[in-house]
PDB file of C-alpha atoms in Angstrom:
ATOM      1  CA  MET A 133      -0.010   0.008   0.092  1.00 38.00           C
ATOM      2  CA  ASN A 134       1.447   3.370  -1.092  1.00 39.00           C
ATOM      3  CA  TYR A 135       0.108   6.225   1.049  1.00 40.00           C
ATOM      4  CA  ARG A 136       1.004   9.456  -0.483  1.00 52.00           C
ATOM      5  CA  HIS A 137       0.160  12.363   1.777  1.00 63.00           C
ATOM      6  CA  SER A 138      -0.751  14.783  -1.023  1.00 66.00           C
ATOM      7  CA  PHE A 139      -2.979  12.196  -2.817  1.00 68.00           C
ATOM      8  CA  HIS A 140      -4.977  11.360   0.358  1.00 82.00           C
ATOM      9  CA  ALA A 141      -4.867  14.842   2.018  1.00 91.00           C
ATOM     10  CA  GLY A 142      -8.083  15.754   3.812  1.00 94.00           C
ATOM     11  CA  ASN A 143      -9.568  12.206   3.604  1.00 95.00           C
ATOM     12  CA  PHE A 144     -11.436  10.511   6.511  1.00 96.00           C
ATOM     13  CA  ALA A 145      -8.207   9.108   7.940  1.00 96.00           C
ATOM     14  CA  ASP A 146      -6.674  12.583   8.164  1.00 96.00           C
ATOM     15  CA  LEU A 147      -9.680  13.796  10.109  1.00 98.00           C
ATOM     16  CA  VAL A 148      -9.312  11.011  12.627  1.00 98.00           C
ATOM     17  CA  LYS A 149      -5.568  11.561  12.939  1.00 98.00           C
ATOM     18  CA  HIS A 150      -5.481  15.296  13.000  1.00 98.00           C
ATOM     19  CA  ALA A 151      -8.420  15.772  15.285  1.00 98.00           C
ATOM     20  CA  LEU A 152      -6.889  13.344  17.933  1.00 98.00           C
ATOM     21  CA  VAL A 153      -3.357  14.917  17.520  1.00 98.00           C
ATOM     22  CA  LEU A 154      -4.817  18.313  18.211  1.00 98.00           C
ATOM     23  CA  TRP A 155      -6.465  17.064  21.353  1.00 98.00           C
ATOM     24  CA  LEU A 156      -3.209  15.270  22.442  1.00 98.00           C
ATOM     25  CA  LEU A 157      -1.263  18.453  21.955  1.00 98.00           C
ATOM     26  CA  LYS A 158      -3.729  20.582  23.971  1.00 98.00           C
ATOM     27  CA  THR A 159      -3.854  17.994  26.729  1.00 98.00           C
ATOM     28  CA  ARG A 160      -0.050  17.728  26.974  1.00 97.00           C
ATOM     29  CA  GLN A 161       0.237  21.528  26.935  1.00 97.00           C
ATOM     30  CA  ALA A 162      -1.738  21.639  30.168  1.00 96.00           C
ATOM     31  CA  ALA A 163       1.170  19.892  31.994  1.00 94.00           C
ATOM     32  CA  GLY A 164       3.886  22.187  30.697  1.00 95.00           C
ATOM     33  CA  PRO A 165       6.077  22.807  27.538  1.00 96.00           C
ATOM     34  CA  VAL A 166       5.695  20.074  24.858  1.00 97.00           C
ATOM     35  CA  LEU A 167       8.123  18.740  22.259  1.00 98.00           C
ATOM     36  CA  VAL A 168       6.329  17.278  19.278  1.00 98.00           C
ATOM     37  CA  LEU A 169       8.214  14.897  17.010  1.00 98.00           C
ATOM     38  CA  ASP A 170       6.846  13.720  13.696  1.00 98.00           C
ATOM     39  CA  THR A 171       8.688  10.791  12.008  1.00 97.00           C
ATOM     40  CA  HIS A 172       7.011  11.233   8.501  1.00 95.00           C
ATOM     41  CA  ALA A 173       6.005  14.771   8.236  1.00 96.00           C
ATOM     42  CA  GLY A 174       5.138  15.173   4.528  1.00 94.00           C
ATOM     43  CA  ALA A 175       4.827  18.580   2.973  1.00 94.00           C
ATOM     44  CA  GLY A 176       3.122  20.196   5.955  1.00 95.00           C
ATOM     45  CA  LEU A 177       0.352  21.918   4.027  1.00 95.00           C
ATOM     46  CA  TYR A 178      -1.857  20.614   1.095  1.00 94.00           C
ATOM     47  CA  ASP A 179      -3.491  22.393  -1.815  1.00 93.00           C
ATOM     48  CA  LEU A 180      -6.463  20.255  -2.444  1.00 93.00           C
ATOM     49  CA  THR A 181      -6.688  21.348  -6.035  1.00 88.00           C
ATOM     50  CA  GLY A 182      -3.570  19.408  -6.773  1.00 70.00           C
ATOM     51  CA  ASP A 183      -3.119  15.627  -6.317  1.00 61.00           C
ATOM     52  CA  ALA A 184      -6.111  15.337  -4.117  1.00 54.00           C
ATOM     53  CA  THR A 185      -8.489  16.027  -6.901  1.00 62.00           C
ATOM     54  CA  ARG A 186      -7.629  12.722  -8.634  1.00 61.00           C
ATOM     55  CA  SER A 187      -8.535  10.654  -5.540  1.00 65.00           C
ATOM     56  CA  ARG A 188     -11.561  12.737  -4.592  1.00 82.00           C
ATOM     57  CA  GLU A 189     -11.009  11.570  -1.061  1.00 89.00           C
ATOM     58  CA  ALA A 190     -11.003  15.198   0.254  1.00 93.00           C
ATOM     59  CA  GLU A 191     -14.601  15.480  -1.091  1.00 93.00           C
ATOM     60  CA  ALA A 192     -15.653  12.621   0.988  1.00 92.00           C
ATOM     61  CA  GLY A 193     -13.712  13.728   3.972  1.00 95.00           C
ATOM     62  CA  VAL A 194     -12.873  17.367   4.993  1.00 97.00           C
ATOM     63  CA  GLU A 195     -15.443  18.826   2.474  1.00 96.00           C
ATOM     64  CA  ARG A 196     -18.194  16.955   4.214  1.00 97.00           C
ATOM     65  CA  LEU A 197     -16.878  17.820   7.541  1.00 98.00           C
ATOM     66  CA  MET A 198     -16.976  21.464   6.754  1.00 98.00           C
ATOM     67  CA  ALA A 199     -20.597  21.196   5.439  1.00 97.00           C
ATOM     68  CA  ALA A 200     -21.872  19.281   8.545  1.00 97.00           C
ATOM     69  CA  ALA A 201     -23.965  20.816  11.196  1.00 95.00           C
ATOM     70  CA  ASP A 202     -23.830  20.072  14.918  1.00 93.00           C
ATOM     71  CA  ARG A 203     -20.128  18.972  14.898  1.00 97.00           C
ATOM     72  CA  PRO A 204     -18.867  17.743  18.387  1.00 98.00           C
ATOM     73  CA  ALA A 205     -16.268  19.852  20.138  1.00 98.00           C
ATOM     74  CA  LEU A 206     -13.239  17.944  19.093  1.00 98.00           C
ATOM     75  CA  ILE A 207     -14.363  17.752  15.269  1.00 98.00           C
ATOM     76  CA  GLU A 208     -15.166  21.501  15.557  1.00 98.00           C
ATOM     77  CA  ALA A 209     -11.622  22.246  16.799  1.00 98.00           C
ATOM     78  CA  LEU A 210     -10.250  20.799  13.583  1.00 98.00           C
ATOM     79  CA  ALA A 211     -12.789  22.509  11.417  1.00 98.00           C
ATOM     80  CA  ALA A 212     -11.713  25.709  12.919  1.00 98.00           C
ATOM     81  CA  GLU A 213      -8.222  25.108  11.844  1.00 98.00           C
ATOM     82  CA  VAL A 214      -9.272  24.446   8.225  1.00 98.00           C
ATOM     83  CA  THR A 215     -11.463  27.625   8.251  1.00 98.00           C
ATOM     84  CA  ALA A 216      -8.430  29.717   9.437  1.00 98.00           C
ATOM     85  CA  LEU A 217      -6.432  28.450   6.388  1.00 97.00           C
ATOM     86  CA  ASN A 218      -9.028  29.319   3.954  1.00 97.00           C
ATOM     87  CA  PRO A 219     -10.177  32.914   4.780  1.00 96.00           C
ATOM     88  CA  GLN A 220     -11.780  33.378   1.367  1.00 93.00           C
ATOM     89  CA  GLY A 221     -14.092  30.359   2.157  1.00 93.00           C
ATOM     90  CA  GLY A 222     -14.221  26.915   0.667  1.00 93.00           C
ATOM     91  CA  VAL A 223     -11.735  24.145   1.464  1.00 95.00           C
ATOM     92  CA  ARG A 224      -8.641  24.695  -0.807  1.00 95.00           C
ATOM     93  CA  PHE A 225      -5.859  24.294   1.768  1.00 96.00           C
ATOM     94  CA  TYR A 226      -5.680  21.557   4.345  1.00 96.00           C
ATOM     95  CA  PRO A 227      -3.133  21.366   7.257  1.00 97.00           C
ATOM     96  CA  GLY A 228      -0.951  18.378   7.588  1.00 96.00           C
ATOM     97  CA  SER A 229       0.328  17.591  11.067  1.00 97.00           C
ATOM     98  CA  PRO A 230       3.236  19.855  10.922  1.00 98.00           C
ATOM     99  CA  VAL A 231       1.239  23.070  10.062  1.00 98.00           C
ATOM    100  CA  LEU A 232      -1.636  21.950  12.530  1.00 98.00           C
ATOM    101  CA  VAL A 233       0.815  21.519  15.265  1.00 98.00           C
ATOM    102  CA  ALA A 234       2.925  24.644  14.622  1.00 98.00           C
ATOM    103  CA  ARG A 235      -0.164  26.833  14.534  1.00 98.00           C
ATOM    104  CA  ASN A 236      -0.946  25.768  18.024  1.00 98.00           C
ATOM    105  CA  LEU A 237       2.422  25.779  19.795  1.00 98.00           C
ATOM    106  CA  ILE A 238       2.618  28.011  22.793  1.00 97.00           C
ATOM    107  CA  PRO A 239       5.793  29.541  24.343  1.00 95.00           C
ATOM    108  CA  ALA A 240       8.475  26.954  25.105  1.00 96.00           C
ATOM    109  CA  ASP A 241       6.860  24.331  22.917  1.00 98.00           C
ATOM    110  CA  ALA A 242       8.669  22.987  19.800  1.00 98.00           C
ATOM    111  CA  TYR A 243       8.091  20.849  16.770  1.00 98.00           C
ATOM    112  CA  VAL A 244      10.435  18.725  14.756  1.00 98.00           C
ATOM    113  CA  GLY A 245       9.244  16.931  11.620  1.00 98.00           C
ATOM    114  CA  PHE A 246      11.263  14.515   9.590  1.00 97.00           C
ATOM    115  CA  GLU A 247      10.798  13.748   5.837  1.00 95.00           C
ATOM    116  CA  LEU A 248      12.868  11.141   3.915  1.00 92.00           C
ATOM    117  CA  ARG A 249      12.306  12.557   0.446  1.00 90.00           C
ATOM    118  CA  GLU A 250      14.288  15.651  -0.485  1.00 92.00           C
ATOM    119  CA  GLU A 251      11.336  17.236  -2.392  1.00 90.00           C
ATOM    120  CA  MET A 252       8.980  16.857   0.428  1.00 91.00           C
ATOM    121  CA  ALA A 253      11.513  18.033   2.949  1.00 94.00           C
ATOM    122  CA  GLY A 254      11.791  21.302   1.021  1.00 95.00           C
ATOM    123  CA  LEU A 255       7.999  21.719   0.948  1.00 95.00           C
ATOM    124  CA  LEU A 256       8.009  21.007   4.729  1.00 97.00           C
ATOM    125  CA  ARG A 257      10.587  23.752   5.426  1.00 97.00           C
ATOM    126  CA  GLU A 258       8.594  26.073   3.298  1.00 97.00           C
ATOM    127  CA  SER A 259       5.368  25.376   5.069  1.00 97.00           C
ATOM    128  CA  LEU A 260       6.915  25.898   8.489  1.00 98.00           C
ATOM    129  CA  ALA A 261       8.981  28.991   7.516  1.00 97.00           C
ATOM    130  CA  GLY A 262       6.610  31.384   9.494  1.00 95.00           C
ATOM    131  CA  PHE A 263       6.841  29.251  12.688  1.00 98.00           C
ATOM    132  CA  PRO A 264      10.025  29.892  14.587  1.00 97.00           C
ATOM    133  CA  ALA A 265       9.446  27.140  17.104  1.00 98.00           C
ATOM    134  CA  ALA A 266       8.927  24.506  14.314  1.00 98.00           C
ATOM    135  CA  ARG A 267      11.480  23.016  12.030  1.00 97.00           C
ATOM    136  CA  GLY A 268      11.719  20.298   9.275  1.00 98.00           C
ATOM    137  CA  GLU A 269      14.607  18.001   8.857  1.00 97.00           C
ATOM    138  CA  ILE A 270      15.494  15.595   5.973  1.00 96.00           C
ATOM    139  CA  GLY A 271      16.293  12.091   6.855  1.00 96.00           C
ATOM    140  CA  ASP A 272      14.885   8.731   8.212  1.00 95.00           C
ATOM    141  CA  GLY A 273      12.421   9.710  10.853  1.00 96.00           C
ATOM    142  CA  TYR A 274      12.430   6.323  12.510  1.00 96.00           C
ATOM    143  CA  ASP A 275      16.146   6.731  13.277  1.00 94.00           C
ATOM    144  CA  LEU A 276      16.315  10.493  13.843  1.00 96.00           C
ATOM    145  CA  VAL A 277      13.291  10.570  16.270  1.00 96.00           C
ATOM    146  CA  LEU A 278      15.119   8.601  18.791  1.00 93.00           C
ATOM    147  CA  ALA A 279      17.955  11.136  19.238  1.00 92.00           C
ATOM    148  CA  GLU A 280      15.417  13.932  19.684  1.00 93.00           C
ATOM    149  CA  ALA A 281      13.343  11.969  22.089  1.00 93.00           C
ATOM    150  CA  ARG A 282      16.294  11.093  24.290  1.00 90.00           C
ATOM    151  CA  GLN A 283      17.058  14.761  24.841  1.00 89.00           C
ATOM    152  CA  ALA A 284      13.507  15.558  26.220  1.00 89.00           C
ATOM    153  CA  ARG A 285      11.125  14.371  28.699  1.00 90.00           C
ATOM    154  CA  GLY A 286       7.396  13.811  28.004  1.00 95.00           C
ATOM    155  CA  ALA A 287       7.679  14.325  24.180  1.00 97.00           C
ATOM    156  CA  LEU A 288       4.510  13.773  22.014  1.00 98.00           C
ATOM    157  CA  VAL A 289       5.609  11.594  19.108  1.00 98.00           C
ATOM    158  CA  LEU A 290       3.633  11.043  16.076  1.00 98.00           C
ATOM    159  CA  ILE A 291       4.565   8.023  13.801  1.00 98.00           C
ATOM    160  CA  ASP A 292       2.613   8.276  10.514  1.00 94.00           C
ATOM    161  CA  PRO A 293       4.461   6.264   7.793  1.00 92.00           C
ATOM    162  CA  PRO A 294       3.311   6.094   4.303  1.00 81.00           C
ATOM    163  CA  PHE A 295       3.320   2.251   4.203  1.00 81.00           C
ATOM    164  CA  GLU A 296       5.390   2.286   1.094  1.00 78.00           C
ATOM    165  CA  ARG A 297       7.781  -0.333   2.590  1.00 83.00           C
ATOM    166  CA  PRO A 298       6.902  -3.851   3.759  1.00 82.00           C
ATOM    167  CA  ASP A 299       8.632  -3.247   7.128  1.00 93.00           C
ATOM    168  CA  ASP A 300       6.773  -0.101   8.120  1.00 95.00           C
ATOM    169  CA  TYR A 301       4.576  -1.965  10.646  1.00 95.00           C
ATOM    170  CA  LEU A 302       7.537  -3.535  12.170  1.00 96.00           C
ATOM    171  CA  ARG A 303       9.662  -0.312  12.336  1.00 97.00           C
ATOM    172  CA  ALA A 304       6.712   1.666  13.693  1.00 97.00           C
ATOM    173  CA  ALA A 305       6.216  -0.674  16.546  1.00 98.00           C
ATOM    174  CA  ASP A 306       9.833  -0.990  17.194  1.00 98.00           C
ATOM    175  CA  THR A 307      10.502   2.695  17.085  1.00 98.00           C
ATOM    176  CA  ALA A 308       7.662   3.355  19.571  1.00 98.00           C
ATOM    177  CA  ALA A 309       9.148   0.739  21.856  1.00 98.00           C
ATOM    178  CA  ALA A 310      12.545   2.386  21.773  1.00 97.00           C
ATOM    179  CA  ILE A 311      11.132   5.786  22.593  1.00 97.00           C
ATOM    180  CA  VAL A 312       9.079   4.554  25.525  1.00 97.00           C
ATOM    181  CA  LYS A 313      12.282   2.645  26.756  1.00 96.00           C
ATOM    182  CA  ALA A 314      14.260   5.844  26.501  1.00 95.00           C
ATOM    183  CA  ASP A 315      11.522   7.925  28.150  1.00 96.00           C
ATOM    184  CA  PRO A 316       8.632   6.131  29.879  1.00 96.00           C
ATOM    185  CA  THR A 317       6.774   9.510  30.092  1.00 96.00           C
ATOM    186  CA  ALA A 318       6.542  10.035  26.308  1.00 97.00           C
ATOM    187  CA  VAL A 319       3.290   9.696  24.437  1.00 98.00           C
ATOM    188  CA  VAL A 320       3.538   7.992  21.178  1.00 98.00           C
ATOM    189  CA  ALA A 321       0.650   8.146  18.641  1.00 98.00           C
ATOM    190  CA  ILE A 322       0.841   5.827  15.649  1.00 98.00           C
ATOM    191  CA  TRP A 323      -1.467   6.150  12.654  1.00 97.00           C
ATOM    192  CA  THR A 324      -2.152   2.916  10.670  1.00 95.00           C
ATOM    193  CA  PRO A 325      -4.649   2.014   7.813  1.00 92.00           C
ATOM    194  CA  LEU A 326      -7.080  -0.880   8.534  1.00 91.00           C
ATOM    195  CA  LYS A 327      -6.920  -3.324   5.585  1.00 83.00           C
ATOM    196  CA  ASP A 328      -7.132  -6.738   7.273  1.00 80.00           C
ATOM    197  CA  LEU A 329      -7.233  -7.792  10.868  1.00 85.00           C
ATOM    198  CA  GLU A 330      -4.234 -10.223  10.508  1.00 88.00           C
ATOM    199  CA  THR A 331      -1.788  -7.461   9.644  1.00 88.00           C
ATOM    200  CA  PHE A 332      -3.131  -5.062  12.261  1.00 92.00           C
ATOM    201  CA  ASP A 333      -3.207  -7.699  15.084  1.00 95.00           C
ATOM    202  CA  GLY A 334       0.342  -8.653  14.348  1.00 95.00           C
ATOM    203  CA  PHE A 335       1.361  -4.972  14.673  1.00 96.00           C
ATOM    204  CA  LEU A 336      -0.449  -4.690  17.935  1.00 97.00           C
ATOM    205  CA  ARG A 337       1.188  -7.753  19.343  1.00 97.00           C
ATOM    206  CA  ARG A 338       4.614  -6.595  18.493  1.00 97.00           C
ATOM    207  CA  LEU A 339       3.902  -3.076  19.999  1.00 98.00           C
ATOM    208  CA  ALA A 340       2.497  -4.489  23.187  1.00 97.00           C
ATOM    209  CA  SER A 341       5.405  -6.832  23.599  1.00 97.00           C
ATOM    210  CA  GLY A 342       7.926  -4.050  23.001  1.00 97.00           C
ATOM    211  CA  THR A 343       6.513  -1.295  25.176  1.00 97.00           C
ATOM    212  CA  GLY A 344       4.718  -2.896  27.997  1.00 96.00           C
ATOM    213  CA  ALA A 345       2.981   0.285  28.370  1.00 98.00           C
ATOM    214  CA  PRO A 346      -0.774   1.300  28.625  1.00 98.00           C
ATOM    215  CA  THR A 347      -1.943   1.378  24.980  1.00 98.00           C
ATOM    216  CA  LEU A 348      -5.245   2.743  23.541  1.00 98.00           C
ATOM    217  CA  VAL A 349      -6.558   1.652  20.127  1.00 98.00           C
ATOM    218  CA  ALA A 350      -9.022   3.937  18.440  1.00 98.00           C
ATOM    219  CA  GLU A 351     -10.514   2.495  15.185  1.00 97.00           C
ATOM    220  CA  ALA A 352     -12.804   4.113  12.772  1.00 97.00           C
ATOM    221  CA  ARG A 353     -14.079   1.396  10.195  1.00 95.00           C
ATOM    222  CA  LEU A 354     -16.027   2.893   7.260  1.00 94.00           C
ATOM    223  CA  ARG A 355     -16.618  -0.431   5.640  1.00 89.00           C
ATOM    224  CA  PRO A 356     -16.116  -4.141   6.476  1.00 82.00           C
ATOM    225  CA  LEU A 357     -12.607  -5.437   6.361  1.00 77.00           C
ATOM    226  CA  THR A 358     -13.209  -7.720   3.313  1.00 74.00           C
ATOM    227  CA  ASN A 359     -10.823  -6.185   0.796  1.00 74.00           C
ATOM    228  CA  PRO A 360      -7.211  -6.170   2.093  1.00 72.00           C
ATOM    229  CA  MET A 361      -6.096  -3.954  -0.920  1.00 71.00           C
ATOM    230  CA  LYS A 362      -8.344  -1.129   0.176  1.00 77.00           C
ATOM    231  CA  MET A 363      -8.131   1.211   3.139  1.00 85.00           C
ATOM    232  CA  ASN A 364     -11.384   0.147   4.884  1.00 89.00           C
ATOM    233  CA  GLY A 365     -10.699   2.192   7.936  1.00 94.00           C
ATOM    234  CA  CYS A 366      -7.877   3.581  10.096  1.00 95.00           C
ATOM    235  CA  ALA A 367      -6.670   3.421  13.665  1.00 97.00           C
ATOM    236  CA  MET A 368      -4.770   5.708  15.922  1.00 98.00           C
ATOM    237  CA  VAL A 369      -2.796   3.630  18.472  1.00 98.00           C
ATOM    238  CA  VAL A 370      -1.568   5.747  21.441  1.00 98.00           C
ATOM    239  CA  VAL A 371       1.065   4.474  23.863  1.00 98.00           C
ATOM    240  CA  ASN A 372       0.791   6.172  27.303  1.00 98.00           C
ATOM    241  CA  PRO A 373      -2.592   7.842  26.537  1.00 98.00           C
ATOM    242  CA  PRO A 374      -3.304  10.765  28.803  1.00 98.00           C
ATOM    243  CA  GLU A 375      -6.466  10.917  30.911  1.00 98.00           C
ATOM    244  CA  GLY A 376      -9.555  11.454  28.840  1.00 98.00           C
ATOM    245  CA  ALA A 377      -8.064   9.877  25.753  1.00 98.00           C
ATOM    246  CA  ASP A 378     -10.675   7.144  25.624  1.00 98.00           C
ATOM    247  CA  GLU A 379     -13.555   9.637  25.504  1.00 98.00           C
ATOM    248  CA  ALA A 380     -11.828  11.976  23.075  1.00 98.00           C
ATOM    249  CA  ALA A 381     -11.074   9.093  20.637  1.00 98.00           C
ATOM    250  CA  ALA A 382     -14.577   7.822  20.946  1.00 98.00           C
ATOM    251  CA  GLU A 383     -15.980  11.163  20.083  1.00 98.00           C
ATOM    252  CA  ILE A 384     -13.753  11.578  17.047  1.00 98.00           C
ATOM    253  CA  CYS A 385     -13.967   8.077  15.614  1.00 98.00           C
ATOM    254  CA  GLY A 386     -17.598   7.875  16.263  1.00 98.00           C
ATOM    255  CA  TRP A 387     -18.440  11.090  14.394  1.00 98.00           C
ATOM    256  CA  VAL A 388     -16.228  10.083  11.397  1.00 98.00           C
ATOM    257  CA  ALA A 389     -17.621   6.526  11.220  1.00 97.00           C
ATOM    258  CA  GLY A 390     -21.234   7.666  11.762  1.00 97.00           C
ATOM    259  CA  ASN A 391     -21.150  10.633   9.282  1.00 97.00           C
ATOM    260  CA  LEU A 392     -18.589   9.524   6.560  1.00 96.00           C
ATOM    261  CA  GLY A 393     -18.869   5.688   6.556  1.00 95.00           C
ATOM    262  CA  ASP A 394     -20.965   3.131   4.698  1.00 92.00           C
ATOM    263  CA  THR A 395     -23.832   1.327   6.137  1.00 90.00           C
ATOM    264  CA  GLY A 396     -22.535  -0.745   9.001  1.00 90.00           C
ATOM    265  CA  ALA A 397     -19.502   1.614   9.698  1.00 95.00           C
ATOM    266  CA  ARG A 398     -18.564   1.577  13.260  1.00 96.00           C
ATOM    267  CA  ALA A 399     -16.134   2.878  15.817  1.00 98.00           C
ATOM    268  CA  GLU A 400     -14.274   1.012  18.512  1.00 97.00           C
ATOM    269  CA  VAL A 401     -12.072   2.383  21.211  1.00 98.00           C
ATOM    270  CA  TRP A 402     -10.166  -0.269  23.502  1.00 98.00           C
ATOM    271  CA  ARG A 403      -6.978  -0.970  25.428  1.00 97.00           C
ATOM    272  CA  VAL A 404      -4.281  -3.489  24.473  1.00 93.00           C
TER     273      VAL A 404
END
C-alpha cells in the first residue's frame, strides 16, 4: 500500500488523525512545555486542487466535515483550523500535522518533523517558515526521532508512515518501543490504515510486547474489512494515553464513522 500524503490529504483518515493529534497536543500543553516529534511529516500543508483532486478523497472527507452541522467539540476544533487556512471560504488548503501543530504551539513548545524525500523536505521547510518554534529535517524519521526523544522528557511523538515499505509496521512498533524505553513519560501516537485484521493484530502484538505500556486503540471502520487491498478504515494507537483519551477518541472516531462511513460503519476504542 502506497500512502502518499498529497494524494490522500483531507480524507477521513486525516480527520481522525488530526483531530486526535490536536487534542493530544492541547492536553499535553496543560502539563507544561511540549516537544512534538513527527517521523513522517510530509509537505506540511496541502493544496486540495492538486493531487487530491484525482483521488476525490477530500470530497468525502474534509469537505463533508466543513458542510456538516452540529459538529462535536473535537471535530469542531479541527474545522476551525481548516477555516483559518481558508479565509476566502471553501476548502482549498488543508493542514498536515506539521502546520496543524505549529499553529497551536505556545511559548516553550517546539515541533520537529522529519521527511525522507528531499522534495517533500523542501516543501515541509517552506510550510514551517513562518513558525520559529517549528523545523523540518531531512532524513529517516524512524532513526532521527530517537535522538530527539532522548534529549527531552514527555515528548509527544507522531509516527505516521506512508506504508510504502513492507517493514513499516515492524519499524513503527519497534520505534515506539525504543522511545518509551528511553523515556517512559513519552506519549506515542501511531497512525495505521485498516486493511485486514491479521496485519493489524500482528502490529499490535509486536507493539505491546515491545513497550509494556498502557496502549489505547481507536478504530474508525468505514466499511467491512473484506478487501485487504483497500483502506477500509484507520486506527490511531496511542502508547501512554493521557487521561480522557478514551472519551476523546470515541467522540472523534464515532463522528467520522457515523457521518462518513458506509452502512454498518462503526467505531471502536479499546485498550491493549
